[in-house]
XYZ file of C-alpha atoms in Angstrom:
656
model
C 134.455 133.711 158.174
C 137.231 131.169 157.558
C 134.775 128.298 157.750
C 132.392 130.014 155.323
C 135.234 130.546 152.823
C 136.180 126.868 153.000
C 132.576 125.823 152.382
C 132.311 128.142 149.383
C 135.603 126.882 147.974
C 134.521 123.256 148.390
C 131.180 123.982 146.713
C 132.875 125.673 143.747
C 135.343 122.803 143.357
C 132.434 120.278 143.461
C 130.500 122.209 140.827
C 133.580 122.474 138.611
C 134.265 118.738 138.880
C 130.623 117.966 138.053
C 130.746 120.133 134.956
C 134.006 118.526 133.808
C 132.568 115.031 134.427
C 129.433 115.866 132.471
C 131.453 117.183 129.523
C 133.659 114.080 129.535
C 130.604 111.802 129.493
C 129.034 113.739 126.642
C 132.228 113.572 124.589
C 132.579 109.833 125.207
C 128.959 109.202 124.277
C 129.294 111.227 121.094
C 132.517 109.448 120.144
C 131.167 105.956 120.820
C 127.942 106.391 118.814
C 129.263 108.344 115.898
C 130.300 105.251 113.998
C 126.934 103.502 113.867
C 124.178 106.100 113.772
C 124.261 106.349 109.991
C 124.048 103.235 107.861
C 125.723 104.029 104.572
C 124.843 101.878 101.571
C 127.416 101.044 98.945
C 126.636 102.457 95.524
C 127.014 99.087 93.776
C 124.164 97.673 95.887
C 121.729 99.745 93.836
C 120.403 99.721 90.348
C 118.354 102.547 88.863
C 114.575 102.344 88.435
C 113.439 105.722 87.168
C 114.546 108.346 89.658
C 114.789 105.879 92.549
C 117.195 103.132 93.453
C 116.592 99.657 94.829
C 118.794 97.099 96.443
C 119.667 94.864 93.530
C 120.117 91.727 95.608
C 116.843 92.223 97.487
C 114.522 93.395 94.718
C 116.262 92.653 91.454
C 115.293 89.830 89.075
C 116.657 86.306 89.544
C 118.961 85.917 86.555
C 118.794 82.091 86.446
C 115.018 82.219 85.811
C 114.835 85.198 83.443
C 114.578 82.939 80.381
C 111.207 81.530 81.567
C 108.183 83.353 80.171
C 104.414 82.741 80.539
C 102.994 80.855 77.578
C 99.741 78.951 78.132
C 98.513 79.023 74.535
C 97.532 75.661 73.022
C 100.380 73.979 71.179
C 97.922 72.056 68.980
C 94.642 73.023 67.336
C 91.661 71.613 69.188
C 88.349 73.422 68.601
C 85.296 73.066 70.800
C 83.064 70.295 69.502
C 79.613 71.481 68.444
C 77.806 68.422 69.796
C 77.942 68.549 73.570
C 77.240 65.595 75.864
C 75.252 67.714 78.288
C 75.554 70.231 81.137
C 77.717 70.203 84.273
C 76.800 72.377 87.224
C 78.809 72.510 90.446
C 78.551 73.603 94.052
C 81.888 74.645 95.523
C 82.458 74.720 99.278
C 85.389 76.210 101.136
C 87.402 79.397 101.269
C 89.099 81.485 98.611
C 91.970 79.115 97.821
C 89.731 76.068 97.458
C 87.268 77.982 95.305
C 89.941 79.167 92.877
C 91.544 75.749 92.531
C 88.177 73.994 92.123
C 86.998 76.303 89.322
C 90.132 75.620 87.269
C 89.702 71.867 87.730
C 86.060 72.145 86.646
C 87.052 73.803 83.384
C 89.430 70.943 82.583
C 86.783 68.350 83.517
C 84.185 70.031 81.287
C 86.610 69.893 78.373
C 87.433 66.255 79.136
C 83.736 65.284 79.109
C 82.888 67.580 76.194
C 80.213 69.194 78.372
C 78.779 72.668 78.697
C 79.848 74.205 81.993
C 77.329 76.188 84.016
C 78.935 79.032 85.977
C 79.937 77.381 89.310
C 78.070 78.266 92.495
C 80.200 79.584 95.370
C 78.415 78.347 98.469
C 80.294 80.580 100.898
C 78.487 83.591 99.437
C 75.144 81.820 98.952
C 75.015 80.800 102.636
C 75.072 84.422 103.721
C 71.686 86.069 104.072
C 71.039 89.620 102.958
C 74.159 90.170 100.855
C 73.831 92.424 97.846
C 71.743 91.034 95.003
C 74.104 92.864 92.660
C 76.852 90.321 93.403
C 75.751 86.747 93.845
C 77.637 83.469 93.899
C 80.345 83.482 91.197
C 80.024 87.208 90.489
C 80.670 87.955 94.166
C 84.366 87.429 93.344
C 84.884 87.096 89.613
C 83.896 88.738 86.355
C 81.399 86.382 84.679
C 81.600 87.978 81.229
C 85.394 87.770 81.181
C 85.280 84.133 82.318
C 82.898 83.137 79.528
C 84.714 85.097 76.810
C 88.241 83.982 77.755
C 87.283 80.291 77.562
C 85.158 80.521 74.412
C 87.761 78.620 72.372
C 88.069 75.874 74.976
C 84.781 75.246 76.762
C 81.216 76.443 76.298
C 80.249 78.284 79.496
C 76.696 79.451 80.271
C 75.315 81.437 83.185
C 72.526 78.998 84.036
C 70.706 75.892 82.915
C 67.839 76.237 80.417
C 64.484 76.882 82.142
C 63.121 73.369 81.658
C 66.266 71.822 83.119
C 66.164 74.295 86.021
C 62.768 72.972 87.049
C 63.950 69.385 86.756
C 66.974 70.203 88.926
C 64.717 71.584 91.650
C 62.956 68.217 91.695
C 66.373 66.493 92.041
C 65.944 64.518 88.843
C 69.624 64.715 87.935
C 72.459 62.658 89.465
C 75.102 64.330 91.613
C 78.691 63.220 92.189
C 81.162 64.188 94.931
C 84.644 63.574 93.489
C 87.720 63.661 95.667
C 90.301 66.359 94.994
C 92.724 63.926 93.333
C 90.214 62.128 91.093
C 91.969 60.798 87.954
C 90.630 61.446 84.436
C 89.559 57.794 84.218
C 87.052 58.409 87.035
C 85.183 60.938 84.918
C 85.341 58.863 81.749
C 84.023 55.699 83.427
C 81.779 57.028 86.228
C 80.531 60.482 85.238
C 80.405 60.417 81.433
C 77.806 57.586 81.200
C 75.548 59.441 83.648
C 75.998 62.655 81.686
C 75.051 61.041 78.366
C 72.055 59.382 79.963
C 70.567 62.305 81.921
C 72.147 65.253 80.010
C 72.830 67.027 83.337
C 75.208 66.062 86.171
C 75.894 67.985 89.364
C 79.304 68.011 91.072
C 79.712 68.694 94.793
C 83.269 69.871 95.468
C 84.466 70.074 99.074
C 88.215 69.419 99.055
C 89.561 72.286 96.981
C 89.616 70.474 93.652
C 88.172 67.635 91.629
C 91.020 66.525 89.346
C 94.449 65.157 90.122
C 97.259 67.666 89.932
C 99.793 65.780 87.822
C 98.346 64.499 84.540
C 100.010 62.250 81.924
C 102.268 63.972 79.420
C 99.695 63.276 76.711
C 97.246 65.562 78.591
C 99.534 68.604 78.676
C 96.874 70.639 76.851
C 94.529 70.148 79.806
C 97.218 71.565 82.103
C 97.551 74.597 79.867
C 93.776 74.934 79.940
C 93.981 75.095 83.736
C 96.491 77.920 83.380
C 94.298 79.855 80.961
C 91.407 79.458 83.379
C 93.415 80.541 86.439
C 95.559 83.344 85.051
C 93.447 84.748 82.221
C 89.783 83.790 82.592
C 89.477 84.168 86.389
C 89.665 87.941 86.644
C 88.267 89.637 89.747
C 85.240 91.814 89.239
C 86.081 95.454 88.419
C 85.418 96.816 91.928
C 88.036 94.490 93.431
C 90.578 95.250 90.707
C 90.136 99.017 91.076
C 90.646 98.915 94.844
C 93.562 96.499 94.438
C 95.245 98.878 91.998
C 94.647 101.722 94.431
C 96.417 99.796 97.212
C 99.368 98.948 94.946
C 99.695 102.596 93.898
C 99.614 103.688 97.554
C 102.360 101.225 98.424
C 104.508 102.512 95.564
C 103.583 106.168 96.015
C 107.191 107.236 96.596
C 108.738 104.975 93.987
C 109.733 102.406 96.577
C 109.221 98.638 96.279
C 107.184 96.620 98.767
C 107.196 93.070 100.069
C 104.005 91.058 100.570
C 103.909 88.613 103.466
C 101.213 86.022 104.134
C 101.516 84.641 107.699
C 99.478 81.514 106.922
C 98.144 81.478 110.479
C 94.787 79.888 109.707
C 92.902 78.041 112.429
C 92.068 75.012 110.281
C 95.670 74.507 109.160
C 97.008 74.952 112.691
C 94.513 72.406 114.005
C 95.216 69.909 111.238
C 98.955 69.906 111.952
C 98.702 70.113 115.754
C 100.355 73.506 116.303
C 98.295 74.523 119.359
C 101.265 74.827 121.728
C 102.722 77.632 119.631
C 99.934 79.812 121.035
C 98.736 80.643 124.517
C 95.541 80.966 126.486
C 92.304 80.939 124.560
C 93.917 80.524 121.138
C 95.369 77.136 122.060
C 91.918 76.087 123.251
C 90.297 77.182 119.987
C 92.833 75.236 117.921
C 92.332 72.117 120.017
C 88.552 72.360 119.682
C 88.832 72.553 115.891
C 91.258 69.612 115.875
C 88.767 67.588 117.924
C 86.116 68.333 115.286
C 88.473 67.213 112.505
C 89.145 63.936 114.311
C 85.417 63.242 114.585
C 84.912 63.925 110.872
C 87.786 61.668 109.874
C 89.904 64.513 108.501
C 92.645 64.000 111.110
C 93.704 60.435 111.897
C 95.866 61.196 114.933
C 95.306 61.930 118.589
C 94.111 65.216 120.008
C 97.309 66.067 121.878
C 100.525 66.125 119.860
C 103.974 67.581 120.393
C 103.771 70.957 118.676
C 107.500 71.561 119.124
C 108.317 68.353 117.234
C 105.842 69.343 114.512
C 107.524 72.718 114.276
C 110.947 71.089 113.888
C 109.851 68.907 110.974
C 108.363 71.909 109.169
C 104.682 71.126 109.771
C 103.938 74.414 111.551
C 104.147 77.955 110.164
C 106.988 80.376 110.648
C 105.875 82.904 113.243
C 105.900 86.627 112.311
C 108.800 87.284 114.683
C 110.878 84.631 112.911
C 110.047 86.088 109.511
C 111.149 89.517 110.724
C 114.488 88.100 111.874
C 114.975 86.375 108.520
C 114.244 89.554 106.576
C 116.619 91.464 108.810
C 119.321 88.871 108.198
C 118.750 89.241 104.459
C 119.450 92.958 104.753
C 115.997 94.494 104.386
C 116.206 97.893 106.136
C 113.826 98.769 108.997
C 111.739 101.103 106.821
C 110.925 98.401 104.244
C 107.236 98.450 103.321
C 105.650 95.103 104.206
C 102.069 94.312 103.240
C 100.405 91.686 105.453
C 98.035 89.591 103.319
C 95.267 87.187 104.248
C 91.737 87.557 105.605
C 92.591 85.477 108.683
C 95.631 85.915 110.911
C 94.971 83.663 113.870
C 96.189 85.384 117.013
C 95.277 88.851 115.763
C 97.436 91.951 115.900
C 99.108 90.774 119.096
C 101.068 88.105 117.247
C 102.347 90.709 114.758
C 103.830 92.972 117.467
C 107.434 91.603 117.228
C 107.425 91.987 113.432
C 106.003 95.510 113.690
C 108.754 96.414 116.172
C 111.370 95.450 113.570
C 109.538 96.907 110.557
C 107.421 99.932 111.359
C 106.017 100.160 107.817
C 103.891 97.058 108.356
C 100.550 97.699 106.676
C 97.434 95.872 105.511
C 94.261 96.731 103.631
C 92.659 98.387 106.682
C 95.522 100.856 107.035
C 95.529 101.760 103.325
C 91.777 101.908 102.647
C 88.978 103.703 104.434
C 85.984 101.807 105.790
C 83.877 103.364 103.060
C 86.206 102.086 100.336
C 86.212 98.575 101.780
C 82.463 98.486 102.332
C 81.927 99.559 98.715
C 82.963 96.040 97.698
C 79.923 94.600 99.465
C 77.356 96.638 97.624
C 74.020 97.393 99.318
C 73.315 94.760 101.983
C 70.159 94.162 103.967
C 70.347 94.777 107.739
C 70.592 91.761 110.000
C 69.630 91.291 113.644
C 72.247 92.037 116.258
C 75.023 89.504 116.705
C 74.416 89.217 120.448
C 74.187 85.721 121.846
C 71.920 84.751 124.688
C 73.864 84.458 127.949
C 74.115 80.883 129.247
C 72.249 79.905 132.402
C 73.952 80.626 135.700
C 75.798 77.575 137.042
C 75.654 76.408 140.624
C 78.697 76.160 142.843
C 78.544 72.366 142.610
C 78.631 72.515 138.788
C 81.596 74.873 138.852
C 83.524 72.547 141.169
C 82.793 69.568 138.903
C 84.008 71.489 135.839
C 87.157 72.436 137.691
C 87.865 68.774 138.416
C 87.132 67.685 134.841
C 89.365 70.324 133.216
C 91.315 68.718 130.385
C 95.081 68.477 129.951
C 97.216 71.321 128.724
C 97.301 73.341 126.507
C 93.624 73.730 127.456
C 93.575 76.602 129.992
C 92.026 75.805 133.352
C 88.783 77.618 134.170
C 88.898 80.059 137.079
C 88.359 78.385 140.465
C 84.801 78.334 141.793
C 85.592 81.053 144.334
C 86.221 83.608 141.559
C 83.373 84.496 139.156
C 83.757 85.142 135.432
C 84.272 88.790 134.648
C 82.512 90.472 131.750
C 85.674 91.016 129.712
C 86.273 87.246 129.747
C 82.958 86.627 127.982
C 83.177 89.294 125.292
C 84.510 88.738 121.778
C 84.047 86.019 119.177
C 85.874 83.511 121.390
C 83.859 84.214 124.536
C 82.075 80.856 124.338
C 85.281 79.094 125.435
C 84.852 80.465 128.938
C 81.318 79.112 129.265
C 80.978 75.875 127.323
C 82.850 73.093 125.560
C 80.757 73.408 122.394
C 81.224 76.140 119.804
C 77.888 77.863 119.043
C 76.398 77.630 115.568
C 77.265 80.634 113.381
C 74.777 83.481 113.438
C 73.632 85.240 110.226
C 76.169 87.991 110.834
C 78.932 85.385 111.194
C 78.010 83.907 107.812
C 78.072 87.366 106.274
C 81.529 87.976 107.702
C 82.717 84.712 106.143
C 81.477 85.945 102.778
C 83.315 89.235 103.330
C 86.514 87.285 104.016
C 86.403 86.027 100.428
C 86.635 89.650 99.285
C 89.539 90.377 101.640
C 91.411 87.338 100.342
C 90.748 88.372 96.747
C 92.048 91.873 97.437
C 95.175 90.593 99.184
C 95.767 88.011 96.456
C 95.800 90.781 93.861
C 98.220 92.942 95.880
C 100.517 89.985 96.640
C 100.799 88.901 93.001
C 101.792 92.467 92.047
C 104.326 92.810 94.902
C 108.054 93.293 94.255
C 108.798 90.416 96.639
C 106.747 87.762 98.402
C 107.488 85.787 101.564
C 105.202 82.912 102.648
C 104.754 82.062 106.304
C 103.128 78.679 105.658
C 103.023 77.345 102.113
C 102.868 73.753 100.939
C 101.785 72.483 104.344
C 101.463 68.855 103.266
C 97.717 68.630 103.902
C 96.959 67.941 100.245
C 94.693 70.992 100.007
C 95.532 74.146 98.046
C 96.679 76.984 100.275
C 96.678 80.738 99.793
C 100.463 81.242 99.741
C 101.075 78.420 97.259
C 98.504 79.826 94.826
C 100.160 83.242 94.993
C 103.597 81.691 94.453
C 102.314 79.724 91.461
C 100.716 82.830 89.934
C 103.913 84.846 90.423
C 105.951 81.979 88.951
C 103.761 81.934 85.858
C 103.539 85.710 85.468
C 107.170 86.617 86.279
C 109.342 83.607 87.039
C 112.362 85.821 87.767
C 110.535 87.862 90.414
C 111.608 87.722 94.053
C 109.521 84.910 95.541
C 111.065 83.243 98.576
C 110.574 79.494 98.973
C 111.988 78.770 102.451
C 112.392 75.236 103.736
C 110.759 75.528 107.166
C 112.640 72.531 108.545
C 115.987 74.098 107.641
C 114.913 77.473 109.007
C 113.917 75.964 112.371
C 117.292 74.211 112.586
C 119.020 77.538 111.952
C 117.023 79.223 114.706
C 117.912 76.387 117.090
C 121.620 77.133 116.622
C 121.232 80.757 117.737
C 118.328 80.447 120.141
C 119.979 82.619 122.816
C 121.051 85.348 120.401
C 118.108 85.743 118.059
C 118.345 89.526 117.849
C 122.155 89.635 117.782
C 123.217 86.556 115.795
C 126.769 85.924 114.815
C 127.990 86.675 111.344
C 128.175 83.064 110.185
C 124.489 82.525 111.094
C 123.498 85.499 108.961
C 125.560 84.101 106.090
C 123.799 80.716 106.377
C 120.360 82.359 106.336
C 121.221 84.460 103.305
C 122.652 81.453 101.505
C 119.500 79.383 102.113
C 117.023 82.111 101.148
C 119.021 83.194 98.096
C 119.105 79.595 96.876
C 115.356 79.371 97.406
C 114.925 82.184 94.867
C 116.761 80.358 92.083
C 116.685 76.987 90.378
C 117.475 75.018 93.559
C 114.513 76.439 95.449
C 112.383 76.261 92.313
C 112.973 72.500 91.945
C 112.656 71.730 95.669
C 109.325 73.556 95.835
C 108.065 71.823 92.695
C 108.753 68.380 94.123
C 106.607 69.149 97.160
C 103.857 71.413 95.858
C 103.033 70.214 92.342
C 101.669 66.777 93.407
C 99.204 68.598 95.692
C 98.215 71.543 93.497
C 99.088 72.127 89.856
C 98.399 75.865 90.157
C 101.143 76.174 92.783
C 103.709 75.122 90.159
C 102.259 75.433 86.629
C 105.594 74.802 84.906
C 106.914 73.552 82.501
C 103.537 73.055 80.760
C 102.544 76.741 80.920
C 105.854 78.396 80.105
C 108.452 78.726 77.377
C 112.136 79.591 77.136
C 113.640 82.546 75.335
C 117.028 80.788 75.335
C 118.290 77.247 75.560
C 118.837 75.482 78.861
C 122.423 76.132 80.073
C 124.890 73.348 79.313
C 125.520 72.720 83.011
C 121.788 72.241 83.702
C 119.707 69.164 83.028
C 115.930 68.623 83.003
C 114.601 67.638 86.427
C 111.836 65.097 86.884
C 109.609 64.306 89.856
C 109.090 60.995 91.626
C 106.510 59.880 89.074
C 108.557 60.911 86.061
C 106.807 64.242 85.460
C 108.981 67.121 84.258
C 109.523 69.852 86.823
C 112.216 71.974 85.197
C 113.968 72.045 81.851
C 111.176 70.670 79.696
C 109.844 74.033 78.544
C 109.150 74.684 74.867
C 111.035 77.315 72.930
C 109.181 80.652 72.960
C 107.714 81.696 69.588
C 109.726 84.193 67.571
C 107.191 87.000 67.987
C 107.564 86.761 71.772
C 111.367 86.655 71.677
C 111.560 89.709 69.405
C 109.026 91.609 71.502
C 110.910 90.921 74.738
C 114.195 91.950 73.117
C 112.702 95.289 72.034
C 111.288 95.958 75.506
C 114.635 95.105 77.094
C 116.510 97.397 74.700
C 114.185 100.302 75.437
C 114.501 99.773 79.190
C 118.309 99.655 78.962
C 118.372 102.841 76.865
C 116.113 104.693 79.279
C 118.273 103.617 82.201
C 121.474 104.819 80.527
C 119.900 108.208 79.758
C 118.808 108.689 83.354
C 122.255 107.862 84.673
C 123.926 110.238 82.188
C 121.514 113.086 82.967
C 122.395 113.144 86.627
C 125.066 110.855 87.971
C 124.752 110.510 91.699
C 127.609 111.512 93.890
C 128.607 109.320 96.786
C 126.730 111.572 99.181
C 123.556 111.476 97.074
C 123.530 107.712 96.867
C 122.755 107.255 100.535
C 119.781 109.590 100.833
C 117.618 106.633 101.691
C 120.254 105.448 104.114
C 119.966 108.643 106.200
C 119.355 107.951 109.844
C 116.538 110.522 109.860
C 114.489 108.195 107.658
C 114.558 105.479 110.233
C 117.552 103.412 109.164
C 119.246 103.263 112.526
C 120.784 100.118 113.888
C 121.752 99.700 117.494
C 125.326 99.476 118.662
C 125.301 95.823 119.564
C 123.857 94.871 116.186
C 126.460 96.958 114.330
C 129.378 95.501 116.247
C 127.984 91.990 115.863
C 127.751 92.303 112.079
C 131.448 93.120 111.912
C 132.358 90.204 114.156
C 133.243 86.839 112.692
C 132.459 83.694 114.582
C 135.672 82.379 116.195
C 134.671 78.900 115.033
C 134.832 79.944 111.359
């Protein structure tokens, strides 16, 4: 009995100690986490927009650029001459960005030659078989009627050649010219104009994303403004694209919250051109290297096949990866529930490469997550069925052939084929990249592939629309130095023209890579001084400093990426501490804007006064208490930050 009592006593003591230990642990855990579960926002970080509040520093206008307003109207009277020299028709090759840039150049060239412009032919849609007859060529993307009407005071635009000239064109009786993308005006006046006067019709074949040099002499400023009118007023997407684009924008702002558009810029051609294969793994590196090999054969790339991708990354020639962009946005202070719209028809690497960014920002969306398949397919119109996209399997290789291929396998980053003892499995052959496992030559595109390429034009158009309307825009790879127009740069130029004071980041990739090098081992928990450096760089990129730096790099390659000062005006004088900035060739980049007309200044003043009055009324009707101001900062809405991150933000670098 004595032994049993001792056992019972020991068991009770053990249970009591366990309960006490558990309670102590729970109390300690509750005490240690109580300080960082809720992230409370200071009231002065907000400014009212209707019933909602935004972070002023993250979404508010850039005060240093608020005086710049869009103004592409002609400064001088120059009517269209009645006697035309003839007709110009054009075939445009390439993707969305090259098409848009080329059309605007064509309008300026037609004016220069005093020629009638035939609606340009978009070859990417014409190559596709069985697409809807309702939308063909130019009308596949843009509104033809709007294009013709908007340019009626500048250039005569017709839908097609007269019937007799159509027949002559079929018999190739008219000369064709293939201008380079930086062709000067003198080329057209000396080479093309005589042919036009002689034959009355000249065809232009445009491959390089443009046909007229970006920077024109100051005396040709009206031609630059004509480019702006073509790009930002005449080139309107067809109604179906605009309606769906508006629907996406309304969905993104459904709860009165702003959204940020992000274009990764991960395009296979650009990655191959700059030699960024080593940033990827497995089959993607192989695909980039194959495309680079093709570019070398065609004379597009004048370097070797294998280059140091890390060195290219350090000098800013490779894109910022989605993970890096997420870290930059986090350093800027964008909360985890920020709505981010991923733009672009092609994101090389697929959804897998977006996983780190999605882990940081769960509200990462794109057109497929905001639109149903039916809504997206409505853009195509009725299309004819095509044969299946199945490729014929290659012939079975002998063991001797497999051994020879194993021995001939190229250098890294090309992945080695499986050894002869192991066969290819079915999952290694499936997908659009399956040919890499079987052959060194990429198969010719099938009819369904060509149709998908035409569809990608629609996706780019939709994303372009949403990105221009976004509250903020962050480019992953703009102004890549290739000399071709790129998607991000066109968006940035459109946003600059439409709302110069909007939040459009212009990061210097070389500087960003250097910053990441300094905190390579603590990317997710950087020290405070690193965060300050990132914020300082990105905030400067929003203002005049970033504006000028971007202009010096982008304007020589593409006028539409920086259509100022020709296409803007100022509502107030240039500050006394600022001076006009010129480029390397003497062209004005900043500070040479005209004074806005009085009617525009008065109209803007009235709009500003009304907005200020409405804001004051809303604040007076219901002033927010301190507790109300952090509704959006509630931890239940997803704004939690982990303990290490919280402590790190409060810590100053000992080297400071």
